[in-house]
Short mmCIF file of C-alpha atoms in Angstrom, two decimals:
data_model
loop_
_atom_site.label_atom_id
_atom_site.label_comp_id
_atom_site.label_asym_id
_atom_site.label_seq_id
_atom_site.Cartn_x
_atom_site.Cartn_y
_atom_site.Cartn_z
CA MET N 1 0.00 0.00 0.00
CA LEU N 2 2.90 2.35 0.72
CA ALA N 3 4.40 1.65 -2.71
CA ILE N 4 1.08 2.25 -4.48
CA THR N 5 0.40 5.47 -2.54
CA ALA N 6 3.91 6.78 -3.21
CA ARG N 7 3.18 6.56 -6.95
CA LEU N 8 -0.43 7.70 -7.07
CA VAL N 9 0.27 10.86 -5.05
CA PRO N 10 2.76 12.43 -7.52
CA GLY N 11 0.68 11.38 -10.52
CA PRO N 12 2.03 10.84 -14.04
CA ARG N 13 5.25 12.75 -14.84
CA THR N 14 6.04 11.04 -18.10
CA ILE N 15 9.61 10.69 -19.38
CA ASP N 16 10.37 11.29 -23.06
CA ASP N 17 11.35 7.70 -23.88
CA ALA N 18 8.06 6.40 -22.46
CA TYR N 19 6.17 8.41 -25.07
CA ILE N 20 8.04 6.48 -27.77
CA THR N 21 6.64 3.21 -26.41
CA PHE N 22 3.17 4.75 -26.10
CA ARG N 23 3.25 5.76 -29.77
CA TYR N 24 4.19 2.20 -30.77
CA ALA N 25 1.14 1.01 -28.80
CA GLN N 26 -1.06 3.65 -30.45
CA ASN N 27 -0.05 2.56 -33.93
CA LEU N 28 -0.63 -1.08 -33.06
CA LEU N 29 -4.18 -0.23 -31.96
CA SER N 30 -4.72 1.90 -35.09
CA GLY N 31 -3.92 -1.06 -37.33
CA ASN N 32 -0.51 0.22 -38.44
CA GLY N 33 1.45 -2.49 -36.66
CA LEU N 34 3.98 -2.15 -33.84
CA VAL N 35 5.79 0.79 -35.46
CA TYR N 36 6.55 4.43 -34.66
CA ASN N 37 5.87 5.89 -38.10
CA PRO N 38 3.17 4.11 -40.13
CA GLY N 39 4.78 2.18 -42.96
CA GLU N 40 8.27 2.17 -41.38
CA ALA N 41 9.07 -1.21 -39.82
CA VAL N 42 11.75 -0.12 -37.33
CA LEU N 43 12.02 -1.51 -33.80
CA GLY N 44 12.94 1.69 -31.98
CA THR N 45 11.62 0.65 -28.56
CA THR N 46 13.72 -1.68 -26.41
CA THR N 47 10.61 -3.05 -24.71
CA PRO N 48 8.18 -4.72 -27.14
CA VAL N 49 6.44 -6.62 -24.31
CA TYR N 50 5.65 -3.41 -22.43
CA ALA N 51 4.35 -1.78 -25.62
CA VAL N 52 2.01 -4.73 -26.24
CA VAL N 53 0.84 -4.67 -22.60
CA MET N 54 0.07 -0.95 -22.92
CA ALA N 55 -1.83 -1.59 -26.15
CA GLY N 56 -3.84 -4.41 -24.56
CA LEU N 57 -4.88 -2.26 -21.60
CA ALA N 58 -5.62 0.73 -23.84
CA LEU N 59 -7.96 -1.47 -25.88
CA LEU N 60 -10.19 -1.55 -22.80
CA MET N 61 -9.86 2.20 -22.17
CA GLY N 62 -10.63 3.93 -25.46
CA GLY N 63 -8.17 2.41 -27.90
CA ALA N 64 -5.46 4.61 -29.42
CA GLN N 65 -6.85 7.65 -27.59
CA ALA N 66 -6.52 6.03 -24.15
CA PRO N 67 -4.64 7.94 -21.40
CA PHE N 68 -1.36 6.03 -21.75
CA PRO N 69 0.54 7.95 -19.03
CA LEU N 70 -2.17 7.09 -16.51
CA LEU N 71 -2.36 3.44 -17.62
CA ALA N 72 1.41 3.12 -17.27
CA LEU N 73 1.29 4.67 -13.81
CA VAL N 74 -1.27 2.12 -12.57
CA VAL N 75 0.60 -0.83 -14.06
CA ASN N 76 3.91 0.35 -12.62
CA ALA N 77 2.46 1.07 -9.17
CA LEU N 78 1.11 -2.48 -8.97
CA ALA N 79 4.39 -3.90 -10.28
CA ASP N 80 6.44 -2.04 -7.68
CA ALA N 81 4.07 -3.14 -4.91
CA ALA N 82 4.60 -6.76 -5.99
CA SER N 83 8.37 -6.14 -6.11
CA CYS N 84 8.29 -4.99 -2.46
CA TRP N 85 6.54 -8.25 -1.53
CA LEU N 86 9.13 -10.25 -3.48
CA LEU N 87 11.98 -8.51 -1.67
CA VAL N 88 10.51 -9.69 1.64
CA ARG N 89 10.23 -13.24 0.30
CA LEU N 90 13.76 -13.15 -1.11
CA GLY N 91 15.03 -11.94 2.26
CA GLU N 92 13.28 -14.87 3.94
CA GLY N 93 14.82 -17.27 1.45
CA LEU N 94 18.28 -15.85 2.11
CA GLY N 95 17.88 -16.21 5.87
CA SER N 96 16.76 -12.73 6.91
CA ARG N 97 13.14 -11.68 6.62
CA ARG N 98 14.08 -8.46 8.42
CA ALA N 99 16.56 -7.54 5.68
CA GLY N 100 13.86 -8.24 3.11
CA LEU N 101 11.41 -6.02 4.96
CA ALA N 102 13.97 -3.22 5.12
CA ALA N 103 14.72 -3.51 1.40
CA GLY N 104 11.01 -3.57 0.52
CA LEU N 105 10.33 -0.55 2.73
CA ILE N 106 12.99 1.54 0.99
CA TRP N 107 12.03 0.35 -2.50
CA ALA N 108 8.47 1.49 -1.85
CA VAL N 109 9.58 5.14 -1.63
CA ALA N 110 12.96 5.18 -3.39
CA PRO N 111 13.15 8.03 -5.94
CA MET N 112 14.93 5.67 -8.33
CA SER N 113 11.86 3.46 -8.20
CA VAL N 114 9.07 6.05 -8.04
CA THR N 115 10.47 8.38 -10.72
CA PHE N 116 10.35 5.82 -13.49
CA ALA N 117 7.05 4.33 -12.36
CA ILE N 118 5.33 7.71 -12.63
CA GLY N 119 7.50 8.41 -15.67
CA GLY N 120 5.74 5.66 -17.64
CA MET N 121 8.89 3.61 -18.25
CA GLU N 122 9.01 -0.18 -18.36
CA THR N 123 11.48 -0.22 -15.45
CA SER N 124 8.98 -1.31 -12.79
CA VAL N 125 7.71 -4.24 -14.84
CA PHE N 126 11.27 -5.27 -15.73
CA ILE N 127 12.35 -5.24 -12.08
CA LEU N 128 9.25 -7.20 -11.04
CA LEU N 129 10.06 -9.90 -13.61
CA ALA N 130 13.71 -9.91 -12.54
CA LEU N 131 12.88 -10.31 -8.86
CA GLY N 132 10.27 -12.93 -9.76
CA THR N 133 12.90 -14.87 -11.68
CA PHE N 134 15.30 -14.71 -8.73
CA TYR N 135 12.55 -15.76 -6.33
CA PHE N 136 11.34 -18.72 -8.37
CA HIS N 137 14.93 -19.84 -8.98
CA SER N 138 15.79 -19.59 -5.29
CA SER N 139 12.67 -21.52 -4.27
CA ASP N 140 13.35 -24.33 -6.77
CA ARG N 141 10.53 -23.57 -9.20
CA PRO N 142 12.48 -23.76 -12.45
CA VAL N 143 9.52 -23.68 -14.85
CA ALA N 144 8.19 -20.46 -13.35
CA ALA N 145 11.71 -19.01 -13.27
CA ALA N 146 12.21 -19.86 -16.94
CA PHE N 147 8.93 -18.20 -17.92
CA THR N 148 9.53 -14.97 -15.97
CA GLY N 149 13.11 -14.97 -17.24
CA ALA N 150 11.83 -15.04 -20.81
CA GLY N 151 9.44 -12.19 -20.02
CA CYS N 152 12.30 -10.27 -18.47
CA LEU N 153 14.42 -10.66 -21.62
CA LEU N 154 11.57 -9.50 -23.85
CA THR N 155 11.03 -6.48 -21.63
CA ARG N 156 14.66 -5.30 -21.74
CA PRO N 157 17.64 -6.87 -23.57
CA ASP N 158 20.01 -6.24 -20.64
CA ALA N 159 18.13 -9.01 -18.80
CA LEU N 160 20.92 -11.19 -20.21
CA LEU N 161 23.07 -9.90 -17.33
CA LEU N 162 20.86 -11.61 -14.76
CA LEU N 163 19.93 -14.63 -16.88
CA ALA N 164 23.52 -15.65 -17.66
CA PRO N 165 24.42 -16.64 -14.05
CA LEU N 166 21.07 -18.38 -13.64
CA GLY N 167 21.72 -20.34 -16.84
CA VAL N 168 25.17 -21.36 -15.63
CA GLU N 169 23.74 -22.56 -12.33
CA ARG N 170 20.95 -24.52 -14.01
CA LEU N 171 23.44 -26.23 -16.31
CA ARG N 172 25.60 -27.13 -13.30
CA ARG N 173 22.64 -28.64 -11.46
CA SER N 174 21.66 -30.64 -14.54
CA LEU N 175 25.06 -32.40 -14.64
CA PRO N 176 25.32 -36.02 -13.42
CA ALA N 177 25.61 -36.24 -9.63
CA GLY N 178 29.17 -35.86 -8.49
CA ARG N 179 31.66 -33.48 -6.95
CA LEU N 180 30.35 -30.44 -8.84
CA ASN N 181 26.71 -31.32 -8.39
CA ARG N 182 25.41 -32.83 -5.17
CA ASP N 183 21.78 -31.80 -5.74
CA ARG N 184 21.11 -32.85 -9.32
CA ARG N 185 17.98 -31.50 -10.99
CA PRO N 186 17.85 -32.11 -14.74
CA ILE N 187 16.36 -29.48 -17.04
CA THR N 188 12.88 -30.68 -17.97
CA VAL N 189 11.04 -30.25 -21.25
CA GLY N 190 8.54 -27.97 -19.51
CA GLU N 191 11.30 -25.71 -18.19
CA ALA N 192 12.97 -25.48 -21.59
CA LEU N 193 9.69 -24.71 -23.35
CA ALA N 194 8.73 -22.08 -20.76
CA PHE N 195 11.79 -20.09 -21.78
CA LEU N 196 12.25 -20.98 -25.43
CA VAL N 197 8.67 -20.60 -26.68
CA PRO N 198 8.26 -16.89 -25.79
CA VAL N 199 11.82 -16.03 -26.86
CA ALA N 200 11.66 -18.01 -30.10
CA THR N 201 8.23 -16.59 -30.92
CA TRP N 202 9.56 -13.06 -30.60
CA ALA N 203 12.71 -13.96 -32.57
CA VAL N 204 10.58 -15.17 -35.48
CA VAL N 205 8.10 -12.27 -35.32
CA GLY N 206 10.87 -9.68 -34.87
CA THR N 207 12.82 -11.06 -37.81
CA LEU N 208 9.81 -11.23 -40.10
CA VAL N 209 8.52 -7.76 -39.22
CA TYR N 210 11.72 -5.78 -38.63
CA GLY N 211 14.44 -7.93 -40.16
CA ASN N 212 16.05 -8.27 -36.72
CA PRO N 213 14.51 -9.01 -33.30
CA ILE N 214 17.16 -6.88 -31.56
CA PRO N 215 16.02 -3.26 -31.06
CA HIS N 216 17.60 -0.89 -33.56
CA SER N 217 17.77 1.81 -30.88
CA ILE N 218 20.69 0.01 -29.20
CA LEU N 219 22.95 0.62 -32.22
CA ALA N 220 21.76 4.21 -32.54
CA LYS N 221 22.61 5.07 -28.93
CA VAL N 222 26.09 3.61 -29.29
CA THR N 223 26.97 5.73 -32.32
CA ALA N 224 25.22 9.06 -31.65
CA TYR N 225 26.56 10.04 -28.23
CA GLN N 226 30.13 11.08 -27.44
CA LEU N 227 31.37 10.24 -23.95
CA PRO N 228 34.66 10.00 -22.03
CA GLN N 229 35.80 6.38 -21.71
CA GLU N 230 35.31 6.33 -17.95
CA SER N 231 31.93 8.09 -17.99
CA ALA N 232 29.72 5.08 -17.21
CA LEU N 233 32.07 3.70 -14.55
CA VAL N 234 32.17 7.01 -12.68
CA ARG N 235 28.40 7.38 -12.80
CA LEU N 236 27.82 3.82 -11.57
CA LEU N 237 30.32 4.15 -8.72
CA GLN N 238 28.58 7.34 -7.60
CA HIS N 239 25.27 5.49 -7.73
CA TYR N 240 26.47 2.48 -5.74
CA SER N 241 28.00 4.87 -3.17
CA THR N 242 24.73 6.71 -2.56
CA PRO N 243 21.93 4.12 -2.93
CA PHE N 244 19.60 6.11 -0.64
CA GLN N 245 20.45 9.43 -2.34
CA GLU N 246 22.60 10.53 0.58
CA GLU N 247 24.17 13.26 -1.54
CA VAL N 248 20.89 15.21 -1.42
CA ALA N 249 21.03 15.34 2.37
CA PHE N 250 24.79 15.55 3.01
CA GLY N 251 26.51 16.70 -0.18
CA VAL N 252 28.93 15.00 -2.56
CA TRP N 253 31.55 14.29 0.11
CA VAL N 254 29.44 11.34 1.25
CA ILE N 255 30.27 9.51 -1.98
CA GLY N 256 33.72 8.60 -0.64
CA LEU N 257 32.24 7.16 2.54
CA GLY N 258 29.56 5.21 0.72
CA LEU N 259 32.07 3.76 -1.73
CA VAL N 260 33.58 1.85 1.20
CA LEU N 261 30.60 1.36 3.53
CA TYR N 262 27.95 -0.13 1.26
CA PRO N 263 30.10 -2.64 -0.68
CA ALA N 264 31.57 -3.76 2.66
CA LEU N 265 28.11 -4.36 4.10
CA TYR N 266 27.08 -6.15 0.91
CA VAL N 267 30.09 -8.47 1.11
CA LEU N 268 29.53 -9.18 4.83
CA GLY N 269 25.93 -10.14 4.24
CA SER N 270 26.67 -12.15 1.10
CA LEU N 271 29.42 -14.24 2.70
CA ARG N 272 27.10 -15.39 5.47
CA VAL N 273 24.37 -16.30 2.98
CA LEU N 274 26.76 -18.12 0.62
CA ARG N 275 28.15 -20.31 3.40
CA GLN N 276 24.65 -21.64 3.98
CA GLN N 277 23.27 -21.41 0.40
CA PRO N 278 26.02 -21.53 -2.24
CA LYS N 279 23.52 -21.33 -5.10
CA ALA N 280 22.48 -17.85 -3.91
CA TRP N 281 25.49 -16.48 -5.79
CA THR N 282 23.27 -16.19 -8.86
CA VAL N 283 21.20 -13.49 -7.11
CA LEU N 284 23.91 -11.73 -5.13
CA VAL N 285 26.29 -11.34 -8.07
CA TYR N 286 23.78 -9.42 -10.20
CA PRO N 287 24.56 -5.82 -9.09
CA TRP N 288 28.27 -6.38 -9.75
CA ILE N 289 27.80 -8.00 -13.15
CA TYR N 290 25.55 -5.07 -14.03
CA LEU N 291 28.18 -2.55 -12.94
CA ALA N 292 30.98 -4.30 -14.82
CA ALA N 293 28.98 -4.75 -18.05
CA PHE N 294 27.79 -1.16 -18.27
CA ALA N 295 31.17 0.23 -17.24
CA LEU N 296 32.87 -1.71 -20.03
CA ALA N 297 30.23 -0.91 -22.65
CA ASN N 298 30.24 2.76 -21.54
CA PRO N 299 26.86 3.83 -22.94
CA LEU N 300 25.30 7.14 -22.05
CA ILE N 301 23.83 6.28 -18.63
CA PHE N 302 20.23 7.40 -18.74
CA ARG N 303 18.74 7.66 -15.26
CA TRP N 304 16.55 4.57 -15.63
CA TYR N 305 19.63 2.46 -16.35
CA LEU N 306 20.56 2.89 -12.68
CA ALA N 307 17.41 1.34 -11.23
CA PRO N 308 17.52 -2.43 -12.08
CA PRO N 309 20.37 -3.52 -9.75
CA LEU N 310 19.14 -1.37 -6.86
CA PRO N 311 16.56 -3.70 -5.18
CA VAL N 312 19.09 -6.55 -4.86
CA TYR N 313 21.73 -4.03 -3.78
CA PHE N 314 19.38 -2.80 -1.03
CA LEU N 315 18.83 -6.39 0.05
CA GLY N 316 22.56 -7.15 0.16
CA VAL N 317 23.32 -4.01 2.19
CA PHE N 318 20.63 -4.85 4.74
CA LEU N 319 21.81 -8.47 4.89
CA GLY N 320 25.17 -7.04 5.95
CA ALA N 321 23.57 -4.78 8.56
CA ASP N 322 21.61 -7.76 9.89
CA ARG N 323 24.78 -9.85 10.16
CA ILE N 324 26.40 -7.13 12.27
CA ALA N 325 23.26 -6.90 14.39
CA GLN N 326 23.30 -10.66 15.01
CA ASP N 327 27.03 -10.84 15.67
CA LEU N 328 26.80 -8.04 18.23
CA ARG N 329 23.48 -9.38 19.58
CA ARG N 330 21.96 -5.97 19.04
CA PRO N 331 18.91 -6.55 16.80
CA ALA N 332 18.05 -2.85 16.97
CA ILE N 333 21.03 -2.09 14.70
CA LEU N 334 19.14 -3.25 11.60
CA ALA N 335 16.02 -1.33 12.60
CA VAL N 336 18.07 1.84 13.11
CA ALA N 337 19.83 1.34 9.76
CA ALA N 338 16.53 0.82 7.95
CA GLY N 339 14.95 3.80 9.68
CA ALA N 340 17.89 6.04 8.80
CA ALA N 341 17.81 4.87 5.18
CA PHE N 342 14.06 5.55 5.03
CA VAL N 343 14.42 9.10 6.37
CA ILE N 344 17.36 9.89 4.06
CA THR N 345 15.41 8.49 1.12
CA LEU N 346 12.34 10.59 1.90
CA ASN N 347 14.60 13.65 2.10
CA ALA N 348 15.08 13.27 -1.68
CA TRP N 349 11.37 14.05 -2.16
CA THR N 350 9.89 17.53 -2.37
CA LEU N 351 6.46 18.67 -1.21
CA SER N 352 6.37 21.52 -3.74
CA PRO N 353 7.81 20.64 -7.18
CA ASP N 354 8.79 23.69 -9.25
CA HIS N 355 7.03 22.31 -12.34
CA GLY N 356 4.33 19.81 -13.22
CA PRO N 357 1.55 18.81 -10.78
CA GLN N 358 1.91 20.55 -7.43
CA ARG N 359 1.97 17.38 -5.34
CA ALA N 360 4.72 15.64 -3.41
CA ALA N 361 7.19 13.89 -5.73
CA PRO N 362 10.84 12.82 -5.88
CA GLU N 363 13.10 15.76 -6.72
CA MET N 364 14.63 13.72 -9.54
CA ALA N 365 11.21 13.39 -11.25
CA PHE N 366 12.27 16.18 -13.57
CA VAL N 367 10.11 16.57 -16.69
CA ARG N 368 10.57 20.23 -17.58
CA LEU N 369 11.96 19.29 -21.00
CA GLU N 370 9.06 16.92 -21.69
CA LEU N 371 6.57 19.65 -20.80
CA LEU N 372 8.24 21.98 -23.31
CA TYR N 373 8.08 19.32 -26.01
CA GLU N 374 4.43 18.67 -25.15
CA GLN N 375 3.70 22.39 -25.57
CA VAL N 376 5.45 22.54 -28.95
CA GLY N 377 3.92 19.24 -30.09
CA ARG N 378 0.40 20.44 -29.38
CA GLU N 379 1.10 23.71 -31.24
CA LEU N 380 2.50 21.88 -34.26
CA ARG N 381 -0.30 19.33 -34.46
CA ASP N 382 -2.45 21.68 -36.56
CA GLU N 383 0.49 23.31 -38.37
CA ILE N 384 2.13 20.23 -39.90
CA ALA N 385 0.28 18.99 -42.96
CA PRO N 386 -0.26 15.27 -43.61
CA GLY N 387 2.86 13.81 -45.18
CA GLU N 388 5.18 16.51 -43.82
CA VAL N 389 8.11 15.32 -41.71
CA LEU N 390 9.10 16.65 -38.29
CA ALA N 391 12.75 16.17 -37.27
CA ALA N 392 14.00 16.30 -33.69
CA GLY N 393 16.71 15.02 -31.38
CA ASP N 394 14.16 14.00 -28.71
CA VAL N 395 11.14 12.44 -30.36
CA GLY N 396 9.03 11.05 -27.50
CA ALA N 397 6.66 13.76 -26.26
CA LEU N 398 7.04 15.76 -29.46
CA GLY N 399 5.96 12.86 -31.66
CA TYR N 400 3.23 11.70 -29.28
CA TYR N 401 1.51 15.10 -29.09
CA SER N 402 2.11 16.29 -32.67
CA GLY N 403 1.11 13.02 -34.34
CA ALA N 404 3.46 13.90 -37.21
CA LEU N 405 5.75 11.67 -39.23
CA VAL N 406 9.08 11.92 -37.43
CA LEU N 407 12.72 11.87 -38.46
CA ASP N 408 14.71 11.00 -35.35
CA THR N 409 18.11 12.66 -35.66
CA VAL N 410 19.57 10.34 -33.00
CA GLY N 411 18.43 7.35 -35.06
CA LEU N 412 16.37 5.42 -32.51
CA ILE N 413 13.46 5.07 -34.91
CA SER N 414 15.19 6.38 -38.07
CA PRO N 415 17.99 4.11 -39.35
CA GLN N 416 18.85 6.65 -42.04
CA SER N 417 20.31 8.91 -39.33
CA VAL N 418 22.89 6.44 -38.03
CA PRO N 419 25.49 6.72 -40.88
CA TYR N 420 25.99 10.43 -40.09
CA TYR N 421 27.67 9.56 -36.77
CA PRO N 422 30.08 9.86 -35.10
CA LEU N 423 30.79 13.56 -35.51
CA PRO N 424 34.12 15.31 -34.90
CA ALA N 425 34.67 16.10 -31.22
CA THR N 426 34.65 19.83 -32.03
CA ASP N 427 30.96 19.61 -33.02
CA TYR N 428 29.84 18.71 -29.48
CA VAL N 429 28.96 21.14 -26.72
CA ILE N 430 27.40 18.40 -24.61
CA ASN N 431 27.25 14.66 -25.36
CA TYR N 432 25.01 15.02 -28.43
CA ALA N 433 25.04 17.13 -31.60
CA ILE N 434 22.95 17.10 -34.79
CA PRO N 435 24.87 16.60 -38.07
CA ALA N 436 24.23 19.39 -40.56
CA GLN N 437 24.53 16.98 -43.49
CA LEU N 438 21.75 14.79 -42.06
CA ILE N 439 19.27 17.69 -42.17
CA LEU N 440 20.46 18.87 -45.58
CA ASP N 441 20.15 15.38 -47.08
CA GLN N 442 16.85 14.32 -45.48
CA GLN N 443 15.19 17.76 -45.80
CA PRO N 444 12.57 17.49 -43.04
CA ASP N 445 9.79 20.08 -43.30
CA VAL N 446 10.05 21.12 -39.64
CA LEU N 447 12.96 20.85 -37.20
CA VAL N 448 12.67 21.22 -33.41
CA ILE N 449 15.89 21.24 -31.36
CA LEU N 450 17.44 22.51 -28.20
CA GLU N 451 19.89 25.17 -29.34
CA VAL N 452 22.82 23.39 -27.69
CA TYR N 453 22.29 20.35 -30.00
CA GLY N 454 23.20 22.42 -33.04
CA ARG N 455 25.41 25.20 -31.70
CA ARG N 456 28.64 23.97 -33.26
CA SER N 457 27.42 21.51 -35.88
CA LEU N 458 24.20 22.61 -37.53
CA LEU N 459 23.43 26.25 -36.78
CA PRO N 460 26.72 27.77 -38.07
CA ASP N 461 26.38 25.99 -41.43
CA PRO N 462 25.43 28.58 -44.12
CA ARG N 463 23.69 25.86 -46.16
CA PHE N 464 21.32 25.21 -43.28
CA GLU N 465 20.70 28.91 -42.81
CA ALA N 466 19.82 29.21 -46.48
CA ALA N 467 17.46 26.22 -46.40
CA TYR N 468 15.61 26.82 -43.12
CA SER N 469 14.02 29.79 -41.37
CA LEU N 470 13.63 30.14 -37.61
CA GLU N 471 9.91 30.31 -36.82
CA ARG N 472 10.02 30.54 -33.03
CA ARG N 473 12.33 30.36 -30.05
CA ILE N 474 10.91 29.04 -26.76
CA PRO N 475 12.92 30.29 -23.76
CA THR N 476 14.80 27.56 -21.85
CA ASP N 477 18.30 27.05 -20.49
CA LEU N 478 18.06 23.25 -20.22
CA TYR N 479 21.42 21.54 -20.83
CA GLY N 480 22.91 25.01 -21.28
CA SER N 481 20.68 25.81 -24.26
CA ARG N 482 19.77 29.26 -25.50
CA GLY N 483 16.19 28.29 -26.12
CA MET N 484 14.25 25.60 -27.94
CA LEU N 485 14.22 26.39 -31.68
CA VAL N 486 11.55 25.60 -34.27
CA PHE N 487 12.66 25.79 -37.92
CA ARG N 488 10.69 25.34 -41.14
CA ARG N 489 12.16 24.49 -44.52
CA ARG N 490 12.02 27.48 -46.87
#
């Protein structure tokens, strides 16, 4: 109930990427297929399962005109509530119900959880399926674990990071009884089918419809953004050092303390669990595999990338606090730790947001940019003629509210944009810039950008100035911009 309330009170504060998924669902309901632009078979959403779920629910609520942000909020609130329950059950299975209760309590109000639930992202459903997979695996229900694992993979491709250890452990347990396997449990036909049927079905459908079941947006994100080599590692270490958003209460100095304290607690708790339940390594290793994989790949770390490992990380930290409490025979230590974490977490909420609905919400639930795009999208809806193309670097809210055909200059839903990257380092002011040649070649009818996206690459080009006229400038300093600019082809 706490988790549900903590999401219903702020109300929908939809993130730009969620609008992309909503538009896929809209087109599916309109008979255009699971696409962003009608007639363009491009898989630009990384979560086809979530898009289909949204479409199914919308079918009961008005079809393509259903209130997708509200539907997503309800689904995500229920998913997070179930995740809190699963954390308690996982804690019990690992020998500490109290640690599970503490982790569930914090997850119910954690800004990293609430922000993306009210933001309409698939994160809550993904985490529910991940925790369900861990729970079923830990409680020796392999068929259920295989099925939720398949759902997890079809909700986000990075589910491979949690499925790989589980697959290794299942293969080990299927070996003939011996030194490496004292509790043999062969893989059954039912278990194999529970995983392979959903995954194979999507592989066939994705290949037939899109030519590839792997989301095209993954390639686009790799090529379009320019980042220092250590960018992802630094961001993840900061995140693991402040799981309860301590920096909001105490400042950045606390990162150094947390970098030692929380991994130490995690290791203390994990060692006790592993001595009693060696197979629990498949759950406890997940946050560290996640950190290593994303640090090595070094993608641009969007905020929702930080959420998936956090519930298990909470659980491991509280397992460590509970071990100390038991060793010192001071059970109140865990209660004090959980209470402190709860208070610090709530401190990262605000009772009076400076934009959006004036109700309590996490401070990080920042949607000022989305609100600007919504404003521009609504204005352009009646200005863009059928068949005209709208180009933008952020296409979620703008495409959802304008209803126009969209050229995505990042390339998430427009493969034709990808060959124009990477750009020279001198073209970037921040981590993204729009290639002038892309706009000159594709000739969109309308272009909407934050000024900072084109400051060094597009706007100084005399060919662009000759081909496009500035129609309006909406004041904003987001990302260091000098306004949001709307251009029309001359």
